[in-house]
PDB file of C-alpha atoms in Angstrom:
ATOM      1  CA  ASP A  13     -70.898 108.701  77.827  1.00 96.00           C
ATOM      2  CA  ILE A  14     -70.669 106.792  81.107  1.00 97.00           C
ATOM      3  CA  GLN A  15     -67.156 107.090  82.496  1.00 98.00           C
ATOM      4  CA  MET A  16     -65.681 103.990  84.116  1.00 98.00           C
ATOM      5  CA  THR A  17     -62.883 104.504  86.615  1.00 98.00           C
ATOM      6  CA  GLN A  18     -60.848 101.583  87.880  1.00 98.00           C
ATOM      7  CA  SER A  19     -58.604 101.527  90.896  1.00 98.00           C
ATOM      8  CA  PRO A  20     -55.859 100.923  91.341  1.00 97.00           C
ATOM      9  CA  SER A  21     -54.306 101.466  87.909  1.00 97.00           C
ATOM     10  CA  SER A  22     -51.552  99.043  88.825  1.00 97.00           C
ATOM     11  CA  LEU A  23     -51.077  96.504  91.539  1.00 96.00           C
ATOM     12  CA  SER A  24     -48.207  94.308  92.647  1.00 96.00           C
ATOM     13  CA  ALA A  25     -49.043  91.037  94.331  1.00 96.00           C
ATOM     14  CA  SER A  26     -47.778  87.536  94.977  1.00 95.00           C
ATOM     15  CA  VAL A  27     -49.047  84.073  94.155  1.00 95.00           C
ATOM     16  CA  GLY A  28     -51.650  83.139  96.741  1.00 96.00           C
ATOM     17  CA  ASP A  29     -52.658  86.712  97.548  1.00 96.00           C
ATOM     18  CA  ARG A  30     -56.254  87.879  97.634  1.00 97.00           C
ATOM     19  CA  VAL A  31     -56.717  90.804  95.268  1.00 97.00           C
ATOM     20  CA  THR A  32     -59.578  93.246  94.797  1.00 98.00           C
ATOM     21  CA  ILE A  33     -60.008  95.662  91.900  1.00 98.00           C
ATOM     22  CA  THR A  34     -62.726  98.292  91.945  1.00 98.00           C
ATOM     23  CA  CYS A  35     -64.660  99.943  89.150  1.00 98.00           C
ATOM     24  CA  ARG A  36     -66.810 103.029  89.578  1.00 98.00           C
ATOM     25  CA  ALA A  37     -69.299 104.288  87.013  1.00 98.00           C
ATOM     26  CA  SER A  38     -70.194 107.956  86.564  1.00 98.00           C
ATOM     27  CA  GLN A  39     -73.871 106.970  86.669  1.00 97.00           C
ATOM     28  CA  THR A  40     -75.773 103.809  87.384  1.00 97.00           C
ATOM     29  CA  VAL A  41     -75.176 100.891  85.030  1.00 97.00           C
ATOM     30  CA  ARG A  42     -77.742  98.620  86.696  1.00 95.00           C
ATOM     31  CA  LYS A  43     -76.565  95.013  86.241  1.00 95.00           C
ATOM     32  CA  PHE A  44     -74.675  95.680  83.010  1.00 97.00           C
ATOM     33  CA  LEU A  45     -71.151  95.423  84.294  1.00 98.00           C
ATOM     34  CA  ASN A  46     -68.595  92.969  82.911  1.00 98.00           C
ATOM     35  CA  TRP A  47     -64.951  92.122  83.667  1.00 98.00           C
ATOM     36  CA  TYR A  48     -62.225  91.035  81.275  1.00 98.00           C
ATOM     37  CA  LEU A  49     -58.639  89.876  81.536  1.00 98.00           C
ATOM     38  CA  GLN A  50     -56.101  90.738  78.849  1.00 98.00           C
ATOM     39  CA  LYS A  51     -52.623  89.346  78.433  1.00 97.00           C
ATOM     40  CA  PRO A  52     -49.990  91.103  76.300  1.00 94.00           C
ATOM     41  CA  GLY A  53     -50.600  90.677  72.599  1.00 95.00           C
ATOM     42  CA  LYS A  54     -53.902  88.887  73.147  1.00 97.00           C
ATOM     43  CA  ALA A  55     -57.553  89.791  72.915  1.00 98.00           C
ATOM     44  CA  PRO A  56     -59.488  90.414  76.117  1.00 98.00           C
ATOM     45  CA  SER A  57     -61.128  87.371  77.672  1.00 98.00           C
ATOM     46  CA  LEU A  58     -64.467  87.515  79.500  1.00 98.00           C
ATOM     47  CA  LEU A  59     -64.318  86.639  83.200  1.00 98.00           C
ATOM     48  CA  ILE A  60     -67.531  87.939  84.768  1.00 98.00           C
ATOM     49  CA  TYR A  61     -70.753  89.190  83.190  1.00 98.00           C
ATOM     50  CA  ALA A  62     -73.790  90.875  84.662  1.00 97.00           C
ATOM     51  CA  VAL A  63     -71.874  91.927  87.804  1.00 98.00           C
ATOM     52  CA  SER A  64     -71.390  88.499  89.329  1.00 98.00           C
ATOM     53  CA  SER A  65     -71.965  85.674  86.842  1.00 98.00           C
ATOM     54  CA  LEU A  66     -68.888  83.592  86.144  1.00 98.00           C
ATOM     55  CA  GLN A  67     -68.242  82.964  82.473  1.00 98.00           C
ATOM     56  CA  THR A  68     -68.091  79.273  81.539  1.00 96.00           C
ATOM     57  CA  GLY A  69     -64.624  77.865  82.057  1.00 96.00           C
ATOM     58  CA  VAL A  70     -63.402  80.666  84.331  1.00 98.00           C
ATOM     59  CA  PRO A  71     -61.971  79.423  87.646  1.00 97.00           C
ATOM     60  CA  SER A  72     -64.062  79.963  90.763  1.00 97.00           C
ATOM     61  CA  ARG A  73     -61.307  82.027  92.411  1.00 98.00           C
ATOM     62  CA  PHE A  74     -62.688  84.924  90.363  1.00 98.00           C
ATOM     63  CA  SER A  75     -65.793  86.650  91.671  1.00 98.00           C
ATOM     64  CA  GLY A  76     -67.644  89.890  91.072  1.00 98.00           C
ATOM     65  CA  SER A  77     -69.965  92.000  93.153  1.00 98.00           C
ATOM     66  CA  GLY A  78     -71.516  95.420  93.415  1.00 97.00           C
ATOM     67  CA  SER A  79     -74.498  97.398  92.275  1.00 95.00           C
ATOM     68  CA  GLY A  80     -75.456 100.714  90.763  1.00 94.00           C
ATOM     69  CA  THR A  81     -72.171 102.540  90.324  1.00 97.00           C
ATOM     70  CA  ASP A  82     -69.641 100.616  92.433  1.00 98.00           C
ATOM     71  CA  PHE A  83     -68.303  97.210  91.550  1.00 98.00           C
ATOM     72  CA  THR A  84     -65.470  94.904  92.538  1.00 98.00           C
ATOM     73  CA  LEU A  85     -63.567  92.028  91.021  1.00 98.00           C
ATOM     74  CA  THR A  86     -61.929  89.714  93.541  1.00 98.00           C
ATOM     75  CA  ILE A  87     -59.365  87.019  92.938  1.00 97.00           C
ATOM     76  CA  SER A  88     -59.325  84.850  96.039  1.00 97.00           C
ATOM     77  CA  SER A  89     -55.889  83.281  95.578  1.00 96.00           C
ATOM     78  CA  LEU A  90     -53.688  84.572  92.790  1.00 97.00           C
ATOM     79  CA  GLN A  91     -52.232  82.059  90.382  1.00 96.00           C
ATOM     80  CA  PRO A  92     -49.276  82.678  88.048  1.00 95.00           C
ATOM     81  CA  GLU A  93     -51.579  82.858  85.011  1.00 95.00           C
ATOM     82  CA  ASP A  94     -53.610  85.679  86.597  1.00 96.00           C
ATOM     83  CA  PHE A  95     -50.918  88.310  86.152  1.00 93.00           C
ATOM     84  CA  ALA A  96     -52.427  90.440  83.410  1.00 96.00           C
ATOM     85  CA  THR A  97     -54.443  93.604  82.841  1.00 97.00           C
ATOM     86  CA  TYR A  98     -58.076  93.700  83.942  1.00 98.00           C
ATOM     87  CA  PHE A  99     -60.810  95.867  82.444  1.00 98.00           C
ATOM     88  CA  CYS A 100     -64.357  96.566  83.512  1.00 98.00           C
ATOM     89  CA  GLN A 101     -66.999  97.377  80.902  1.00 98.00           C
ATOM     90  CA  GLN A 102     -70.472  98.859  81.138  1.00 98.00           C
ATOM     91  CA  THR A 103     -73.081  97.868  78.582  1.00 98.00           C
ATOM     92  CA  SER A 104     -75.980  99.747  80.146  1.00 97.00           C
ATOM     93  CA  SER A 105     -75.831 102.765  77.864  1.00 96.00           C
ATOM     94  CA  VAL A 106     -74.503 103.407  74.372  1.00 95.00           C
ATOM     95  CA  PRO A 107     -71.633 103.687  73.816  1.00 97.00           C
ATOM     96  CA  ASP A 108     -70.317 100.754  75.791  1.00 97.00           C
ATOM     97  CA  THR A 109     -67.342 102.036  77.747  1.00 98.00           C
ATOM     98  CA  PHE A 110     -64.397 100.412  79.477  1.00 98.00           C
ATOM     99  CA  GLY A 111     -62.325 101.259  82.483  1.00 98.00           C
ATOM    100  CA  GLN A 112     -58.748 102.310  81.841  1.00 97.00           C
ATOM    101  CA  GLY A 113     -57.435  98.970  83.086  1.00 97.00           C
ATOM    102  CA  THR A 114     -55.650  97.616  86.143  1.00 98.00           C
ATOM    103  CA  LYS A 115     -52.277  96.030  85.516  1.00 97.00           C
ATOM    104  CA  LEU A 116     -51.539  93.237  87.956  1.00 97.00           C
ATOM    105  CA  ASP A 117     -47.911  92.187  88.176  1.00 94.00           C
ATOM    106  CA  PHE A 118     -45.553  90.226  90.412  1.00 88.00           C
ATOM    107  CA  LYS A 119     -44.416  91.843  93.621  1.00 86.00           C
TER     108      LYS A 119
ATOM    109  CA  GLN B  15     -66.446  76.492  69.399  1.00 90.00           C
ATOM    110  CA  VAL B  16     -67.058  79.937  67.937  1.00 95.00           C
ATOM    111  CA  HIS B  17     -64.101  81.488  66.164  1.00 97.00           C
ATOM    112  CA  LEU B  18     -63.758  85.040  64.849  1.00 98.00           C
ATOM    113  CA  GLN B  19     -61.028  86.202  62.501  1.00 98.00           C
ATOM    114  CA  GLU B  20     -60.341  89.767  61.395  1.00 98.00           C
ATOM    115  CA  SER B  21     -58.899  90.457  57.965  1.00 98.00           C
ATOM    116  CA  GLY B  22     -57.944  93.520  55.974  1.00 97.00           C
ATOM    117  CA  PRO B  23     -55.028  95.801  55.187  1.00 97.00           C
ATOM    118  CA  GLY B  24     -52.550  96.541  57.927  1.00 96.00           C
ATOM    119  CA  LEU B  25     -51.634  99.932  56.478  1.00 98.00           C
ATOM    120  CA  VAL B  26     -54.024 102.674  55.448  1.00 98.00           C
ATOM    121  CA  ARG B  27     -53.107 106.103  54.112  1.00 98.00           C
ATOM    122  CA  PRO B  28     -54.383 109.199  55.908  1.00 97.00           C
ATOM    123  CA  SER B  29     -57.768 110.433  54.657  1.00 97.00           C
ATOM    124  CA  GLN B  30     -58.513 107.020  53.133  1.00 98.00           C
ATOM    125  CA  THR B  31     -61.031 104.412  54.291  1.00 98.00           C
ATOM    126  CA  LEU B  32     -60.183 101.621  56.687  1.00 98.00           C
ATOM    127  CA  SER B  33     -62.050  98.428  55.746  1.00 98.00           C
ATOM    128  CA  LEU B  34     -61.998  95.285  57.840  1.00 98.00           C
ATOM    129  CA  THR B  35     -63.946  92.037  57.715  1.00 98.00           C
ATOM    130  CA  CYS B  36     -64.683  89.605  60.524  1.00 98.00           C
ATOM    131  CA  THR B  37     -65.347  86.009  59.528  1.00 97.00           C
ATOM    132  CA  VAL B  38     -67.280  83.929  62.041  1.00 97.00           C
ATOM    133  CA  SER B  39     -67.070  80.157  62.185  1.00 95.00           C
ATOM    134  CA  GLY B  40     -68.582  77.636  64.554  1.00 91.00           C
ATOM    135  CA  GLY B  41     -71.708  79.687  65.062  1.00 85.00           C
ATOM    136  CA  SER B  42     -74.362  81.548  63.149  1.00 82.00           C
ATOM    137  CA  ILE B  43     -74.319  85.350  62.895  1.00 87.00           C
ATOM    138  CA  SER B  44     -78.083  85.060  62.392  1.00 89.00           C
ATOM    139  CA  SER B  45     -78.688  83.945  65.983  1.00 88.00           C
ATOM    140  CA  ALA B  46     -81.092  86.283  67.746  1.00 89.00           C
ATOM    141  CA  SER B  47     -79.278  85.801  71.060  1.00 93.00           C
ATOM    142  CA  TYR B  48     -76.192  87.699  69.989  1.00 95.00           C
ATOM    143  CA  TYR B  49     -74.927  90.768  68.232  1.00 96.00           C
ATOM    144  CA  TRP B  50     -71.573  91.518  66.671  1.00 97.00           C
ATOM    145  CA  ALA B  51     -69.253  94.319  67.603  1.00 98.00           C
ATOM    146  CA  TRP B  52     -66.070  96.134  66.675  1.00 98.00           C
ATOM    147  CA  ILE B  53     -63.719  97.369  69.393  1.00 98.00           C
ATOM    148  CA  ARG B  54     -60.294  98.957  69.030  1.00 98.00           C
ATOM    149  CA  GLN B  55     -57.263  99.493  71.213  1.00 98.00           C
ATOM    150  CA  PRO B  56     -54.419 101.911  70.464  1.00 96.00           C
ATOM    151  CA  ALA B  57     -51.029 100.596  71.489  1.00 94.00           C
ATOM    152  CA  GLY B  58     -50.586 100.661  75.252  1.00 91.00           C
ATOM    153  CA  LYS B  59     -54.019 102.162  75.803  1.00 93.00           C
ATOM    154  CA  GLY B  60     -57.534 101.155  76.720  1.00 95.00           C
ATOM    155  CA  LEU B  61     -60.434  99.719  74.775  1.00 98.00           C
ATOM    156  CA  GLU B  62     -62.805 101.808  72.666  1.00 98.00           C
ATOM    157  CA  TRP B  63     -66.148 100.446  71.514  1.00 98.00           C
ATOM    158  CA  ILE B  64     -66.792 101.344  67.862  1.00 98.00           C
ATOM    159  CA  GLY B  65     -70.237  99.903  67.206  1.00 98.00           C
ATOM    160  CA  ARG B  66     -72.387  96.840  66.658  1.00 97.00           C
ATOM    161  CA  ILE B  67     -74.723  95.103  64.278  1.00 97.00           C
ATOM    162  CA  PHE B  68     -77.729  93.045  65.275  1.00 95.00           C
ATOM    163  CA  THR B  69     -79.344  90.127  63.525  1.00 91.00           C
ATOM    164  CA  GLY B  70     -81.567  91.756  60.967  1.00 87.00           C
ATOM    165  CA  GLY B  71     -78.987  94.406  60.174  1.00 91.00           C
ATOM    166  CA  SER B  72     -79.738  97.253  62.575  1.00 95.00           C
ATOM    167  CA  THR B  73     -76.665  99.061  63.843  1.00 97.00           C
ATOM    168  CA  THR B  74     -75.540 101.249  66.729  1.00 97.00           C
ATOM    169  CA  TYR B  75     -72.401 103.365  66.651  1.00 98.00           C
ATOM    170  CA  ASN B  76     -70.220 105.215  69.110  1.00 98.00           C
ATOM    171  CA  PRO B  77     -71.316 108.851  68.778  1.00 97.00           C
ATOM    172  CA  SER B  78     -67.664 109.917  68.681  1.00 96.00           C
ATOM    173  CA  LEU B  79     -67.209 107.955  65.436  1.00 97.00           C
ATOM    174  CA  ARG B  80     -70.726 107.879  64.040  1.00 95.00           C
ATOM    175  CA  SER B  81     -70.075 110.277  61.164  1.00 96.00           C
ATOM    176  CA  ARG B  82     -67.271 108.044  59.845  1.00 98.00           C
ATOM    177  CA  VAL B  83     -68.355 104.480  60.674  1.00 98.00           C
ATOM    178  CA  THR B  84     -70.426 101.905  58.858  1.00 98.00           C
ATOM    179  CA  ILE B  85     -70.885  98.315  60.035  1.00 98.00           C
ATOM    180  CA  SER B  86     -72.547  95.836  57.719  1.00 97.00           C
ATOM    181  CA  GLY B  87     -73.185  92.109  57.663  1.00 95.00           C
ATOM    182  CA  ASP B  88     -73.306  89.299  55.131  1.00 94.00           C
ATOM    183  CA  THR B  89     -75.037  86.298  56.618  1.00 92.00           C
ATOM    184  CA  SER B  90     -74.424  84.185  53.515  1.00 92.00           C
ATOM    185  CA  LYS B  91     -70.692  84.475  54.148  1.00 94.00           C
ATOM    186  CA  SER B  92     -70.966  84.554  57.952  1.00 94.00           C
ATOM    187  CA  GLN B  93     -69.119  87.863  57.948  1.00 96.00           C
ATOM    188  CA  PHE B  94     -69.551  91.378  59.211  1.00 97.00           C
ATOM    189  CA  SER B  95     -67.504  94.361  58.207  1.00 98.00           C
ATOM    190  CA  LEU B  96     -66.242  97.729  59.415  1.00 98.00           C
ATOM    191  CA  ASN B  97     -65.675 100.788  57.258  1.00 98.00           C
ATOM    192  CA  LEU B  98     -64.067 103.844  58.839  1.00 98.00           C
ATOM    193  CA  THR B  99     -63.653 106.824  56.544  1.00 98.00           C
ATOM    194  CA  SER B 100     -61.262 109.781  56.580  1.00 98.00           C
ATOM    195  CA  VAL B 101     -58.752 108.085  58.849  1.00 98.00           C
ATOM    196  CA  THR B 102     -55.938 109.857  60.662  1.00 98.00           C
ATOM    197  CA  ALA B 103     -53.029 108.683  62.769  1.00 97.00           C
ATOM    198  CA  ALA B 104     -55.386 108.691  65.750  1.00 97.00           C
ATOM    199  CA  ASP B 105     -57.168 105.708  64.190  1.00 98.00           C
ATOM    200  CA  THR B 106     -54.036 103.567  64.436  1.00 98.00           C
ATOM    201  CA  ALA B 107     -54.948 100.680  66.717  1.00 98.00           C
ATOM    202  CA  VAL B 108     -55.521  96.971  67.070  1.00 98.00           C
ATOM    203  CA  TYR B 109     -59.052  96.335  65.859  1.00 98.00           C
ATOM    204  CA  TYR B 110     -61.034  93.482  67.371  1.00 98.00           C
ATOM    205  CA  CYS B 111     -64.307  91.929  66.308  1.00 98.00           C
ATOM    206  CA  ALA B 112     -66.362  90.250  68.989  1.00 98.00           C
ATOM    207  CA  ARG B 113     -69.616  88.428  69.684  1.00 97.00           C
ATOM    208  CA  ALA B 114     -71.780  89.934  72.422  1.00 97.00           C
ATOM    209  CA  THR B 115     -74.724  88.418  74.231  1.00 95.00           C
ATOM    210  CA  LEU B 116     -78.057  90.217  74.208  1.00 93.00           C
ATOM    211  CA  TYR B 117     -78.603  89.303  77.862  1.00 92.00           C
ATOM    212  CA  SER B 118     -75.675  91.223  79.312  1.00 94.00           C
ATOM    213  CA  GLY B 119     -73.877  92.852  76.392  1.00 94.00           C
ATOM    214  CA  SER B 120     -70.704  91.053  77.409  1.00 96.00           C
ATOM    215  CA  SER B 121     -68.369  89.927  74.633  1.00 97.00           C
ATOM    216  CA  ASP B 122     -67.765  86.230  75.088  1.00 97.00           C
ATOM    217  CA  TYR B 123     -65.799  85.556  71.909  1.00 97.00           C
ATOM    218  CA  TRP B 124     -63.184  87.810  70.338  1.00 98.00           C
ATOM    219  CA  GLY B 125     -61.037  87.703  67.261  1.00 98.00           C
ATOM    220  CA  GLN B 126     -57.280  87.771  67.738  1.00 98.00           C
ATOM    221  CA  GLY B 127     -57.149  91.382  66.607  1.00 98.00           C
ATOM    222  CA  ILE B 128     -55.551  93.085  63.628  1.00 98.00           C
ATOM    223  CA  LEU B 129     -53.141  95.981  63.814  1.00 98.00           C
ATOM    224  CA  VAL B 130     -54.049  98.795  61.455  1.00 98.00           C
ATOM    225  CA  THR B 131     -51.545 101.592  61.046  1.00 98.00           C
ATOM    226  CA  VAL B 132     -52.520 104.890  59.458  1.00 98.00           C
ATOM    227  CA  SER B 133     -49.478 106.374  57.820  1.00 96.00           C
ATOM    228  CA  SER B 134     -48.351 107.861  54.563  1.00 94.00           C
TER     229      SER B 134
END
């Protein structure tokens, strides 16, 4: 299985901050890297697919970048509704695997 | 708007079979642009991909669960189902069904999730 490692595991920030979360794959995942947001008690919600494509309806403050094994999710200016847990996912190789999550909370 | 809804028992006895159904509305499960997946999440933990079913009925499973998992579809009812045999407490989790795009494999629509507890 491809192992996905996110860092940091948790992050404290304030409204308006610029935040970056990284995701590293144990082997190349080509362009098959997606990002999700999950709020407590809710299903994950797709933010970014194929490394850098913004899912319809997702605010433009979210962006993704990277290639091969190293990827980043950036939130340019945190909003109150962005405090949640973020997961990366690779769909390059079966089984699909997820990062362990990055919990973003208020500083 | 596509909507997915999981249904099934919330409590399963150890060694029995967990059976869940996902009902899809607002979209066709016969579309060749998508496939349909099951994903689970133990309380306070990360996400584990269980498997998927494509239009036409072919399936792919997580090797860690392959010996116990079956995913099937019923296009006439716009449903797909998960069977997980010989369950243990380690199978206790919130189970999600989701639609994934063939292009990227990303899951753009999810059900709300159903908590299944394995306990005697």
